[in-house]
CSV table of C-alpha atoms in Angstrom, one decimal:
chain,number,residue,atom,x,y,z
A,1466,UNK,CA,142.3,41.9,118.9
A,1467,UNK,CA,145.4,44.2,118.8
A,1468,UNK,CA,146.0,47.1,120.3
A,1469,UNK,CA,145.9,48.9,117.2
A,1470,UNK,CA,142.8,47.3,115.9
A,1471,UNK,CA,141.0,48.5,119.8
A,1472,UNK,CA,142.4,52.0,118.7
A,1473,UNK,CA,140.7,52.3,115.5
A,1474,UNK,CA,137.5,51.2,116.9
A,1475,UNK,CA,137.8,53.2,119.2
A,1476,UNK,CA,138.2,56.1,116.8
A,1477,UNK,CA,135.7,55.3,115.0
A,1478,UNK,CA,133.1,55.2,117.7
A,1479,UNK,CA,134.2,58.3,119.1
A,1480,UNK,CA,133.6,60.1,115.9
A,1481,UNK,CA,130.2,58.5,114.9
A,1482,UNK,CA,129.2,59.1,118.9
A,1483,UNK,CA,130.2,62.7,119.1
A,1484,UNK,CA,128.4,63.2,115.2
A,1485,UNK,CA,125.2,61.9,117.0
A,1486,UNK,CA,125.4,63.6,119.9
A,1487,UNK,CA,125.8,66.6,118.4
A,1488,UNK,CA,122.5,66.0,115.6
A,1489,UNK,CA,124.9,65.7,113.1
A,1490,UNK,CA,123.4,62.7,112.4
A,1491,UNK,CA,119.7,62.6,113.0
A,1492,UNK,CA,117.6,59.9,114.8
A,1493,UNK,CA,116.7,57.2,111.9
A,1494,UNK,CA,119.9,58.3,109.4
A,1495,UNK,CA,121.0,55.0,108.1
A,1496,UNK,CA,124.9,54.2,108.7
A,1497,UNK,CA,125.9,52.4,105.5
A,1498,UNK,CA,129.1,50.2,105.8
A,1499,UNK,CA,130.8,51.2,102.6
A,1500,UNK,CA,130.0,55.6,103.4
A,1501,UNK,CA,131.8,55.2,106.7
A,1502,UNK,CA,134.7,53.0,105.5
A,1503,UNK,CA,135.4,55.8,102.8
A,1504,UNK,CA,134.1,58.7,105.0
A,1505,UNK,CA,136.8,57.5,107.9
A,1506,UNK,CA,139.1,56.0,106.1
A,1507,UNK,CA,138.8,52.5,107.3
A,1508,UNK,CA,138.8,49.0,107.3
A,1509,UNK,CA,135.3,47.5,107.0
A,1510,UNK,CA,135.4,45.1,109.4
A,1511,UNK,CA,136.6,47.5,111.9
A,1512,UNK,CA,133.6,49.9,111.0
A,1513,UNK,CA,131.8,46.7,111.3
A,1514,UNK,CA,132.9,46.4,114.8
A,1515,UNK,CA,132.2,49.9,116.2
A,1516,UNK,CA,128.9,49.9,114.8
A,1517,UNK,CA,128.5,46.5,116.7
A,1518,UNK,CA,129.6,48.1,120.0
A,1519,UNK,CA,127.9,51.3,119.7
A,1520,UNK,CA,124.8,48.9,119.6
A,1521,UNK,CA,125.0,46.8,122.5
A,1522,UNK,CA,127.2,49.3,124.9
A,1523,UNK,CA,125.4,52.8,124.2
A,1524,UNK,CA,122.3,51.8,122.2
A,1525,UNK,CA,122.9,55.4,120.4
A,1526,UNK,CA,122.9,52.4,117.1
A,1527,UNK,CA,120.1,50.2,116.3
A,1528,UNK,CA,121.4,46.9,114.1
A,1529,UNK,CA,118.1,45.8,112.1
A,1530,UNK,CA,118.0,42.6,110.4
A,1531,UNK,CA,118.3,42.4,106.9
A,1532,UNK,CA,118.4,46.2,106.8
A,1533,UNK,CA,121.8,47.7,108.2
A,1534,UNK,CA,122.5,50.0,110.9
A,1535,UNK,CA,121.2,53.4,111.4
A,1536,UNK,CA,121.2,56.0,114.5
A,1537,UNK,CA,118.4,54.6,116.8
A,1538,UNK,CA,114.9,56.0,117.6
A,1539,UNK,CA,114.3,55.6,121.2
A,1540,UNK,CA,110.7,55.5,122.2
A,1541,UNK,CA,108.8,57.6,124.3
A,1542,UNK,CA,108.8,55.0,127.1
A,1543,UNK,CA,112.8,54.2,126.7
A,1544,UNK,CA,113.1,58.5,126.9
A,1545,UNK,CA,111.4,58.5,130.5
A,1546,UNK,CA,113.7,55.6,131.7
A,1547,UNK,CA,116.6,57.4,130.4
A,1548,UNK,CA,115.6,60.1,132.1
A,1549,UNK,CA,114.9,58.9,135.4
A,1550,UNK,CA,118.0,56.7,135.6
A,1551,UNK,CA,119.8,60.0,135.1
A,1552,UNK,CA,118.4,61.7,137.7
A,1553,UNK,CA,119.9,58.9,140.3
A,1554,UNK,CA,123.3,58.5,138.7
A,1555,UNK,CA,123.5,62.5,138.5
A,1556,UNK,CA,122.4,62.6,142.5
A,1557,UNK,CA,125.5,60.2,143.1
A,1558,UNK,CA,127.6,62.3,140.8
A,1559,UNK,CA,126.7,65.6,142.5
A,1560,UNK,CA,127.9,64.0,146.1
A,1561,UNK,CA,130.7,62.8,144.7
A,1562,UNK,CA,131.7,66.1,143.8
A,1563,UNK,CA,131.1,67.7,147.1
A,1564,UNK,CA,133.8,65.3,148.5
A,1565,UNK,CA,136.4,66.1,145.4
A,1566,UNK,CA,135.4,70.2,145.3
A,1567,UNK,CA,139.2,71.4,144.7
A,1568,UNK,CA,140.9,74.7,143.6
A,1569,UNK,CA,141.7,73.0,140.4
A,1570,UNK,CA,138.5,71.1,139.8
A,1571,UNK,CA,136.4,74.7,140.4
A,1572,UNK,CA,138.0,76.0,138.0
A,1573,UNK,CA,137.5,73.4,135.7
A,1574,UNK,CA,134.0,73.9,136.4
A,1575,UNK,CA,134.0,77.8,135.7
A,1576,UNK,CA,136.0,77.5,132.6
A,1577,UNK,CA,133.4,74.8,131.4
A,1578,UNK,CA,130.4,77.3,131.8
A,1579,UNK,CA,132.4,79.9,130.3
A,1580,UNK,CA,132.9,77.7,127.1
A,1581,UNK,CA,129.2,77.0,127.2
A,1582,UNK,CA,128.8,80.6,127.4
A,1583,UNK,CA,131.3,81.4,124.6
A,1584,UNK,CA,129.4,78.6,122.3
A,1585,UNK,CA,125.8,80.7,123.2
A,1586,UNK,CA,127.5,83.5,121.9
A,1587,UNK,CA,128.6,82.2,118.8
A,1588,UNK,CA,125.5,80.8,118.1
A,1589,UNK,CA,126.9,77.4,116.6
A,1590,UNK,CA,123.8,75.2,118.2
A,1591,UNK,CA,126.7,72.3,117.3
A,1592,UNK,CA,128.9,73.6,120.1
A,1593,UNK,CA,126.1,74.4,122.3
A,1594,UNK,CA,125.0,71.1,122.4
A,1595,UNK,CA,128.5,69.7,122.7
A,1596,UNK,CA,129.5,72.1,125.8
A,1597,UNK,CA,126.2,71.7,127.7
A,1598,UNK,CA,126.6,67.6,127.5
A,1599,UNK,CA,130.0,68.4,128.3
A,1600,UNK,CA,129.2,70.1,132.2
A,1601,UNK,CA,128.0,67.0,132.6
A,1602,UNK,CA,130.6,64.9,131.7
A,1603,UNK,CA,132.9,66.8,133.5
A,1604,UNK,CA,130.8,67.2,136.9
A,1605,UNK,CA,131.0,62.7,136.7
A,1606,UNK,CA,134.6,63.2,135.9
A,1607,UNK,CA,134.7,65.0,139.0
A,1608,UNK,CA,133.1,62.8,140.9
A,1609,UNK,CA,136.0,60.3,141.2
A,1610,UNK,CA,133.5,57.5,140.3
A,1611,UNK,CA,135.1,56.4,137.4
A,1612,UNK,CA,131.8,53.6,136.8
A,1613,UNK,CA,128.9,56.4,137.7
A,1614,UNK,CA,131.0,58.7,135.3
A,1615,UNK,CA,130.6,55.8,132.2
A,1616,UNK,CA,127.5,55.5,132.6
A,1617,UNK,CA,126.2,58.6,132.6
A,1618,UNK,CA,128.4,59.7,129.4
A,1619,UNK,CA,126.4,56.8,127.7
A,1620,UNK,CA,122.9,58.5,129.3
A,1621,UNK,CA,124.4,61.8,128.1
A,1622,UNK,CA,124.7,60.5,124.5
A,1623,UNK,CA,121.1,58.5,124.6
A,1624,UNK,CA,119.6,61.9,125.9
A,1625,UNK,CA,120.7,64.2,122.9
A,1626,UNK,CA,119.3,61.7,120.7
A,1627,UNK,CA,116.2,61.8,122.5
A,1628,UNK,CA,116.1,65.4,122.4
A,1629,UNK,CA,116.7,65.6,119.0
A,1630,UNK,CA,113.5,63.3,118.3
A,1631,UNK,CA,111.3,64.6,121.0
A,1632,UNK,CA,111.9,68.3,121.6
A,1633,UNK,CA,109.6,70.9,120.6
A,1634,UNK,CA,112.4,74.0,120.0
A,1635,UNK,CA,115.7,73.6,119.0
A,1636,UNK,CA,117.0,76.1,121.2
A,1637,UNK,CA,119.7,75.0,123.9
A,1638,UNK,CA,120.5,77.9,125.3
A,1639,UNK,CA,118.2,77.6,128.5
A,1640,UNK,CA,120.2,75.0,130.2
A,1641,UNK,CA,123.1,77.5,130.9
A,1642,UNK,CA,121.4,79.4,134.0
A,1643,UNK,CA,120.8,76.5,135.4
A,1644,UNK,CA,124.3,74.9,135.2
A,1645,UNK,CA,125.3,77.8,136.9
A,1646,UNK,CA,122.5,77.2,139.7
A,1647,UNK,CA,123.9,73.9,140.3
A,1648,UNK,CA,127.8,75.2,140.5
A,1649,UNK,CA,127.4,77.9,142.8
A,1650,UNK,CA,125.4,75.3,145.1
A,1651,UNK,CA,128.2,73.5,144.7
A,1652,UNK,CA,131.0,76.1,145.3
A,1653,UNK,CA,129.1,76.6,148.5
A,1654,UNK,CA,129.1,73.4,149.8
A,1655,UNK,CA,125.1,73.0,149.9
A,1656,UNK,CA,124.4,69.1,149.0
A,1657,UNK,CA,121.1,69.4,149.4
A,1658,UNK,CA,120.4,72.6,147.0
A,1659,UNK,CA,123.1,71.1,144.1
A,1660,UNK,CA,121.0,67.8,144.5
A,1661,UNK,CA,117.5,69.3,144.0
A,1662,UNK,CA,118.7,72.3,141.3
A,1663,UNK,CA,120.4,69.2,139.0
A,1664,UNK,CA,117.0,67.4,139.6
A,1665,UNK,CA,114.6,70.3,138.5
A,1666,UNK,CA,117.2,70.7,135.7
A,1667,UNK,CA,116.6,67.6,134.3
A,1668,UNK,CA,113.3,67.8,135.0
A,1669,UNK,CA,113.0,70.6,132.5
A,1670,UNK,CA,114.4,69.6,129.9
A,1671,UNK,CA,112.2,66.3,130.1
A,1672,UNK,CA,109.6,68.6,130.6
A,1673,UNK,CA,110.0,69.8,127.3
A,1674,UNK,CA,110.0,66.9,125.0
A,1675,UNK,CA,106.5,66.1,123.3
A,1676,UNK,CA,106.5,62.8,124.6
A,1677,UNK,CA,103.1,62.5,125.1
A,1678,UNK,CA,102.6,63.2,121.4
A,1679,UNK,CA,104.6,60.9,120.4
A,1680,UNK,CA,104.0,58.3,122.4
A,1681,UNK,CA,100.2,58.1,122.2
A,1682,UNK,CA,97.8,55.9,119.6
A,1683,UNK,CA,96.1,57.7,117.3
A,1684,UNK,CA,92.4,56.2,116.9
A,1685,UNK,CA,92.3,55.7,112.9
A,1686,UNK,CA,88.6,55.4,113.2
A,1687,UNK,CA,87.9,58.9,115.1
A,1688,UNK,CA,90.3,60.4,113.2
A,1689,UNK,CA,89.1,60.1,109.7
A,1690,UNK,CA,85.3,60.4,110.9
A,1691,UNK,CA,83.8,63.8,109.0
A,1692,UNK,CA,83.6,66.4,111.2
């Protein structure tokens, strides 16, 4: 494959990712070959191709037999893996950061809250959701560990979807507070704290997902008894 060929992929995933990501396209929406070619201006097979890799690399796609591709549907079950994995990659991430805490990355730090902060205040839920993900991003970035940092940005993108499918408000403006928590832990040098406030930050947000509804089996027979 050329390099140019790898580029346009490339762009292409990075545009159907970030539309997913940020509910532009919901859970379920089906991702029809010949929209997308005339929607990005590009070659089929190429769309072809990033739809292939978004599948197997970040799961954020589901390729159904017979059917096409469309934005996956994780399950209840896959949502609680997702979120547990995350908590140990975003442990590893926070001590990286500790180790890499410089003038310039704290500043990258406070000028990402201040975007999140800046997207709250515009209310464009959009950018909201783009700017929390991205705190995240940027704490792996931080990190130094480039693999830890890949990974989670493909947890990150398999999370919004989940939210989008399992949470009970739309509202993202709660997780600001606590990404401020988690800096100021880790402006002061306290592993420990940074560790546990990322951990009861995820915990939150997992705590508000309806998983249980969605995940549990309805009893047909019960359910249509007369009262």
């Amino acid at each position: 494959m050329t390099t140019r060929a790898s580029r346009e992929i490339r762009r292409i995933m990075n545009t159907l990712t970030d539309a997913i990501v940020e509910h532009r396209l919901p859970p379920g929406a089906q991702l029809t070959e010949a929209k997308l070619v005339e929607a990005l201006d590009a070659n089929r097979n190429h769309v072809r191709a990033a739809l292939q890799k978004l599948a197997s690399e970040t799961k954020i796609v589901a390729l159904i037999p017979n059917r096409g591709a469309f934005v996956a549907m994780p399950t209840a079950d896959e949502a609680t893996q997702v979120f547990h994995v995350r908590r140990i990659l975003e442990q590893a991430i926070v001590e990286g950061v500790i180790c890499n805490l410089t003038a310039r990355n704290k500043s990258r730090l406070i000028n990402q809250v201040e975007r999140e902060r800046e997207a709250i205040i515009s209310q464009e839920r959009q950018q909201m959701i783009r700017e929390s993900g991205n705190f995240h991003r940027l704490l792996g970035n931080i990190s130094g560990n480039k693999i830890l940092a890949e990974m989670n940005d493909t947890l990150i993108a398999r999370t919004s979807l989940i939210i989008a499918l399992y949470q009970e408000t739309p509202d993202v403006k709660c997780s600001i507070g606590e990404h401020q928590a988690v800096m100021q832990a880790l402006f002061s040098g306290d592993e420990s704290q940074a560790v546990r406030l990322m951990e009861e930050h995820l915990a939150h947000i997992q705590r508000n997902l309806l998983l249980d509804c969605h995940s549990r089996e309805v009893d047909l027979i019960g359910a249509l008894k007369p009262s």
